[in-house]
PDB file of C-alpha atoms in Angstrom:
ATOM      1  CA  UNK S   1      -0.610  -5.346  -8.292  1.00  0.00           C
ATOM      2  CA  UNK S   2       1.908  -2.820  -7.269  1.00  0.00           C
ATOM      3  CA  UNK S   3       4.653  -1.934  -8.690  1.00  0.00           C
ATOM      4  CA  UNK S   4       7.139   0.607  -6.680  1.00  0.00           C
ATOM      5  CA  UNK S   5      10.484   1.254  -7.976  1.00  0.00           C
ATOM      6  CA  UNK S   6      14.006   2.517  -6.601  1.00  0.00           C
ATOM      7  CA  UNK S   7      17.596   2.751  -7.174  1.00  0.00           C
ATOM      8  CA  UNK S   8      20.407   3.552  -5.118  1.00  0.00           C
ATOM      9  CA  UNK S   9      22.396   7.230  -5.553  1.00  0.00           C
ATOM     10  CA  UNK S  10      25.330   5.146  -3.671  1.00  0.00           C
ATOM     11  CA  UNK S  11      24.916   1.712  -5.772  1.00  0.00           C
ATOM     12  CA  UNK S  12      24.816   4.202  -9.295  1.00  0.00           C
ATOM     13  CA  UNK S  13      27.167   6.973  -8.671  1.00  0.00           C
ATOM     14  CA  UNK S  14      29.388   3.522  -7.499  1.00  0.00           C
ATOM     15  CA  UNK S  15      28.584   1.636 -11.044  1.00  0.00           C
ATOM     16  CA  UNK S  16      30.091   4.775 -13.403  1.00  0.00           C
ATOM     17  CA  UNK S  17      32.790   5.361 -11.538  1.00  0.00           C
ATOM     18  CA  UNK S  18      34.136   1.738 -12.209  1.00  0.00           C
ATOM     19  CA  UNK S  19      33.050   2.001 -15.552  1.00  0.00           C
ATOM     20  CA  UNK S  20      34.897   5.251 -16.395  1.00  0.00           C
ATOM     21  CA  UNK S  21      37.808   3.490 -14.584  1.00  0.00           C
ATOM     22  CA  UNK S  22      37.108   0.684 -17.055  1.00  0.00           C
ATOM     23  CA  UNK S  23      37.209   3.507 -19.762  1.00  0.00           C
ATOM     24  CA  UNK S  24      40.492   4.981 -18.501  1.00  0.00           C
ATOM     25  CA  UNK S  25      42.244   2.109 -18.521  1.00  0.00           C
ATOM     26  CA  UNK S  26      40.854   1.119 -22.127  1.00  0.00           C
ATOM     27  CA  UNK S  27      41.820   4.309 -23.392  1.00  0.00           C
ATOM     28  CA  UNK S  28      45.628   4.404 -21.851  1.00  0.00           C
ATOM     29  CA  UNK S  29      45.885   0.763 -22.955  1.00  0.00           C
ATOM     30  CA  UNK S  30      44.645   0.947 -26.730  1.00  0.00           C
ATOM     31  CA  UNK S  31      47.466   4.571 -26.466  1.00  0.00           C
ATOM     32  CA  UNK S  32      50.514   2.718 -26.266  1.00  0.00           C
ATOM     33  CA  UNK S  33      52.067   0.051 -26.063  1.00  0.00           C
ATOM     34  CA  UNK S  34      49.677  -2.508 -23.718  1.00  0.00           C
ATOM     35  CA  UNK S  35      49.577  -5.848 -22.849  1.00  0.00           C
ATOM     36  CA  UNK S  36      46.298  -8.379 -23.314  1.00  0.00           C
ATOM     37  CA  UNK S  37      45.841  -8.081 -19.140  1.00  0.00           C
ATOM     38  CA  UNK S  38      45.085  -3.746 -19.355  1.00  0.00           C
ATOM     39  CA  UNK S  39      42.437  -4.489 -22.267  1.00  0.00           C
ATOM     40  CA  UNK S  40      40.735  -7.522 -20.824  1.00  0.00           C
ATOM     41  CA  UNK S  41      41.310  -5.597 -17.020  1.00  0.00           C
ATOM     42  CA  UNK S  42      39.333  -2.495 -18.903  1.00  0.00           C
ATOM     43  CA  UNK S  43      37.096  -4.433 -20.790  1.00  0.00           C
ATOM     44  CA  UNK S  44      35.835  -5.772 -17.460  1.00  0.00           C
ATOM     45  CA  UNK S  45      35.906  -2.605 -15.499  1.00  0.00           C
ATOM     46  CA  UNK S  46      33.586  -1.308 -17.819  1.00  0.00           C
ATOM     47  CA  UNK S  47      30.956  -4.615 -18.093  1.00  0.00           C
ATOM     48  CA  UNK S  48      31.156  -4.698 -13.947  1.00  0.00           C
ATOM     49  CA  UNK S  49      30.914  -0.624 -13.532  1.00  0.00           C
ATOM     50  CA  UNK S  50      27.805  -0.375 -16.022  1.00  0.00           C
ATOM     51  CA  UNK S  51      25.972  -3.721 -15.015  1.00  0.00           C
ATOM     52  CA  UNK S  52      26.353  -2.547 -11.450  1.00  0.00           C
ATOM     53  CA  UNK S  53      24.843   1.725 -12.492  1.00  0.00           C
ATOM     54  CA  UNK S  54      22.097  -0.585 -13.782  1.00  0.00           C
ATOM     55  CA  UNK S  55      20.894  -2.377 -10.621  1.00  0.00           C
ATOM     56  CA  UNK S  56      17.637  -1.007  -9.229  1.00  0.00           C
ATOM     57  CA  UNK S  57      15.282  -2.265  -6.019  1.00  0.00           C
ATOM     58  CA  UNK S  58      11.441  -3.105  -6.589  1.00  0.00           C
ATOM     59  CA  UNK S  59       8.422  -4.202  -4.899  1.00  0.00           C
ATOM     60  CA  UNK S  60       5.664  -6.181  -6.375  1.00  0.00           C
ATOM     61  CA  UNK S  61       2.769  -5.876  -4.007  1.00  0.00           C
ATOM     62  CA  UNK S  62      -0.762  -8.074  -5.033  1.00  0.00           C
ATOM     63  CA  UNK S  63      -3.234  -9.800  -2.631  1.00  0.00           C
ATOM     64  CA  UNK S  64      -1.303 -12.672  -2.073  1.00  0.00           C
ATOM     65  CA  UNK S  65       2.381 -12.037  -1.768  1.00  0.00           C
ATOM     66  CA  UNK S  66       5.187  -9.351  -1.677  1.00  0.00           C
ATOM     67  CA  UNK S  67       7.940 -10.102  -3.936  1.00  0.00           C
ATOM     68  CA  UNK S  68      11.197  -7.937  -3.107  1.00  0.00           C
ATOM     69  CA  UNK S  69      13.896  -7.359  -6.044  1.00  0.00           C
ATOM     70  CA  UNK S  70      17.310  -6.131  -6.194  1.00  0.00           C
ATOM     71  CA  UNK S  71      17.413  -6.636 -10.064  1.00  0.00           C
ATOM     72  CA  UNK S  72      18.427  -8.207 -11.692  1.00  0.00           C
ATOM     73  CA  UNK S  73      19.906 -10.167  -9.389  1.00  0.00           C
ATOM     74  CA  UNK S  74      17.620 -11.651  -6.067  1.00  0.00           C
ATOM     75  CA  UNK S  75      14.370 -11.481  -5.020  1.00  0.00           C
ATOM     76  CA  UNK S  76      12.220 -13.098  -2.520  1.00  0.00           C
ATOM     77  CA  UNK S  77       8.603 -14.011  -2.231  1.00  0.00           C
ATOM     78  CA  UNK S  78       6.304 -13.654   1.049  1.00  0.00           C
ATOM     79  CA  UNK S  79       3.385 -14.245   1.140  1.00  0.00           C
ATOM     80  CA  UNK S  80       1.138 -11.900   2.748  1.00  0.00           C
ATOM     81  CA  UNK S  81       0.026 -14.690   5.401  1.00  0.00           C
ATOM     82  CA  UNK S  82       3.504 -15.976   6.605  1.00  0.00           C
ATOM     83  CA  UNK S  83       3.986 -11.552   7.572  1.00  0.00           C
ATOM     84  CA  UNK S  84       3.271 -11.119  11.697  1.00  0.00           C
ATOM     85  CA  UNK S  85       3.392  -7.635  11.387  1.00  0.00           C
ATOM     86  CA  UNK S  86       5.084  -4.105   9.564  1.00  0.00           C
ATOM     87  CA  UNK S  87       6.764  -2.039  11.490  1.00  0.00           C
ATOM     88  CA  UNK S  88       8.353   1.603  10.979  1.00  0.00           C
ATOM     89  CA  UNK S  89      12.358   1.400  11.133  1.00  0.00           C
ATOM     90  CA  UNK S  90      15.125   3.655  10.505  1.00  0.00           C
ATOM     91  CA  UNK S  91      17.682   2.267   9.099  1.00  0.00           C
ATOM     92  CA  UNK S  92      21.127   2.801   8.882  1.00  0.00           C
ATOM     93  CA  UNK S  93      22.991   0.815   5.571  1.00  0.00           C
ATOM     94  CA  UNK S  94      26.421   0.914   7.559  1.00  0.00           C
ATOM     95  CA  UNK S  95      24.769  -1.469  10.218  1.00  0.00           C
ATOM     96  CA  UNK S  96      23.492  -4.286   7.703  1.00  0.00           C
ATOM     97  CA  UNK S  97      26.958  -3.987   5.623  1.00  0.00           C
ATOM     98  CA  UNK S  98      26.021  -1.321   2.530  1.00  0.00           C
ATOM     99  CA  UNK S  99      23.423  -0.641   0.554  1.00  0.00           C
ATOM    100  CA  UNK S 100      22.309  -3.137  -2.118  1.00  0.00           C
ATOM    101  CA  UNK S 101      21.004  -6.993  -0.850  1.00  0.00           C
ATOM    102  CA  UNK S 102      21.989  -7.358   2.617  1.00  0.00           C
ATOM    103  CA  UNK S 103      21.836 -10.687   4.677  1.00  0.00           C
ATOM    104  CA  UNK S 104      22.913 -10.708   8.424  1.00  0.00           C
ATOM    105  CA  UNK S 105      23.689 -13.332  10.731  1.00  0.00           C
ATOM    106  CA  UNK S 106      21.071 -12.262  12.604  1.00  0.00           C
ATOM    107  CA  UNK S 107      17.590 -14.159  10.203  1.00  0.00           C
ATOM    108  CA  UNK S 108      17.380 -10.643   9.158  1.00  0.00           C
ATOM    109  CA  UNK S 109      17.489  -9.835   5.011  1.00  0.00           C
ATOM    110  CA  UNK S 110      17.508  -6.081   3.644  1.00  0.00           C
ATOM    111  CA  UNK S 111      16.916  -4.530   0.943  1.00  0.00           C
ATOM    112  CA  UNK S 112      18.998  -0.968   1.127  1.00  0.00           C
ATOM    113  CA  UNK S 113      18.689   1.693  -1.372  1.00  0.00           C
ATOM    114  CA  UNK S 114      18.839   4.919   0.891  1.00  0.00           C
ATOM    115  CA  UNK S 115      19.466   5.165   4.703  1.00  0.00           C
ATOM    116  CA  UNK S 116      16.035   6.668   6.593  1.00  0.00           C
ATOM    117  CA  UNK S 117      12.924   5.903   7.176  1.00  0.00           C
ATOM    118  CA  UNK S 118      11.531   2.059   5.818  1.00  0.00           C
ATOM    119  CA  UNK S 119       9.858  -0.874   6.635  1.00  0.00           C
ATOM    120  CA  UNK S 120      10.341  -3.968   8.856  1.00  0.00           C
ATOM    121  CA  UNK S 121       8.439  -6.851   8.152  1.00  0.00           C
ATOM    122  CA  UNK S 122       8.350  -9.309  10.984  1.00  0.00           C
ATOM    123  CA  UNK S 123       7.662 -13.015   9.610  1.00  0.00           C
ATOM    124  CA  UNK S 124       5.663 -15.849  11.081  1.00  0.00           C
ATOM    125  CA  UNK S 125       9.144 -17.992  11.280  1.00  0.00           C
ATOM    126  CA  UNK S 126      10.912 -15.329  13.691  1.00  0.00           C
ATOM    127  CA  UNK S 127      13.009 -14.240  10.776  1.00  0.00           C
ATOM    128  CA  UNK S 128      12.607 -10.014   9.534  1.00  0.00           C
ATOM    129  CA  UNK S 129      12.996  -8.151   6.471  1.00  0.00           C
ATOM    130  CA  UNK S 130      13.725  -4.458   5.981  1.00  0.00           C
ATOM    131  CA  UNK S 131      13.126  -2.386   3.288  1.00  0.00           C
ATOM    132  CA  UNK S 132      14.134   1.191   3.004  1.00  0.00           C
ATOM    133  CA  UNK S 133      14.017   4.245   1.252  1.00  0.00           C
ATOM    134  CA  UNK S 134      11.162   4.958  -0.561  1.00  0.00           C
ATOM    135  CA  UNK S 135      10.641   1.122  -1.573  1.00  0.00           C
ATOM    136  CA  UNK S 136      10.033   0.740   2.347  1.00  0.00           C
ATOM    137  CA  UNK S 137       7.520   3.696   2.651  1.00  0.00           C
ATOM    138  CA  UNK S 138       4.993   2.766   0.451  1.00  0.00           C
ATOM    139  CA  UNK S 139       5.642  -0.700   1.423  1.00  0.00           C
ATOM    140  CA  UNK S 140       4.919   0.360   4.752  1.00  0.00           C
ATOM    141  CA  UNK S 141       1.768   2.002   3.227  1.00  0.00           C
ATOM    142  CA  UNK S 142       0.254  -0.806   1.193  1.00  0.00           C
ATOM    143  CA  UNK S 143       0.739  -2.734   4.076  1.00  0.00           C
ATOM    144  CA  UNK S 144      -1.143  -1.518   7.016  1.00  0.00           C
TER     145      UNK S 144
END
C-alpha cells in the first residue's frame, strides 16, 4: 500500500491565526475583569484553531482501492474498478470554494491542498473526484 500525505499551508496558517486569537482573547480575559463569555470564546478559538492547524490530506492506494482522506474528518474509498479514467488537471482552489474537502452541486468532490496541477478521477457513475497538489500528482502517477 502506498500512502501519501500533504499539508495545506493555507489551512495550517489559518488554524494558527485562529489559535493565536484564542490565546490573545484568553490573555486579555485573564488580565482584567472578564466575563465567562470571554473565557469560553478564547478557549473555543484556541481549541478550534489548534485542530484546524493539524489537518492534512492523505491518499492511500493499493491494488483494489484508493482511499482519499482529509484527516481527521471526511474520507472516501473508491474501488479501482469504479475509476473510468485519470487525467491531469489544473486546479484553482477558489473555483471549488477554497481549500480542504469540497463538494459541488455538479457531481464533483475535491480534496484541495493547494492550487496547480492535480488529478481528476472520472468515475463510472459519472461523478468526478479532484485531488490537487503533490497528492494529485502522486495519484496520477500511481494510477496510470
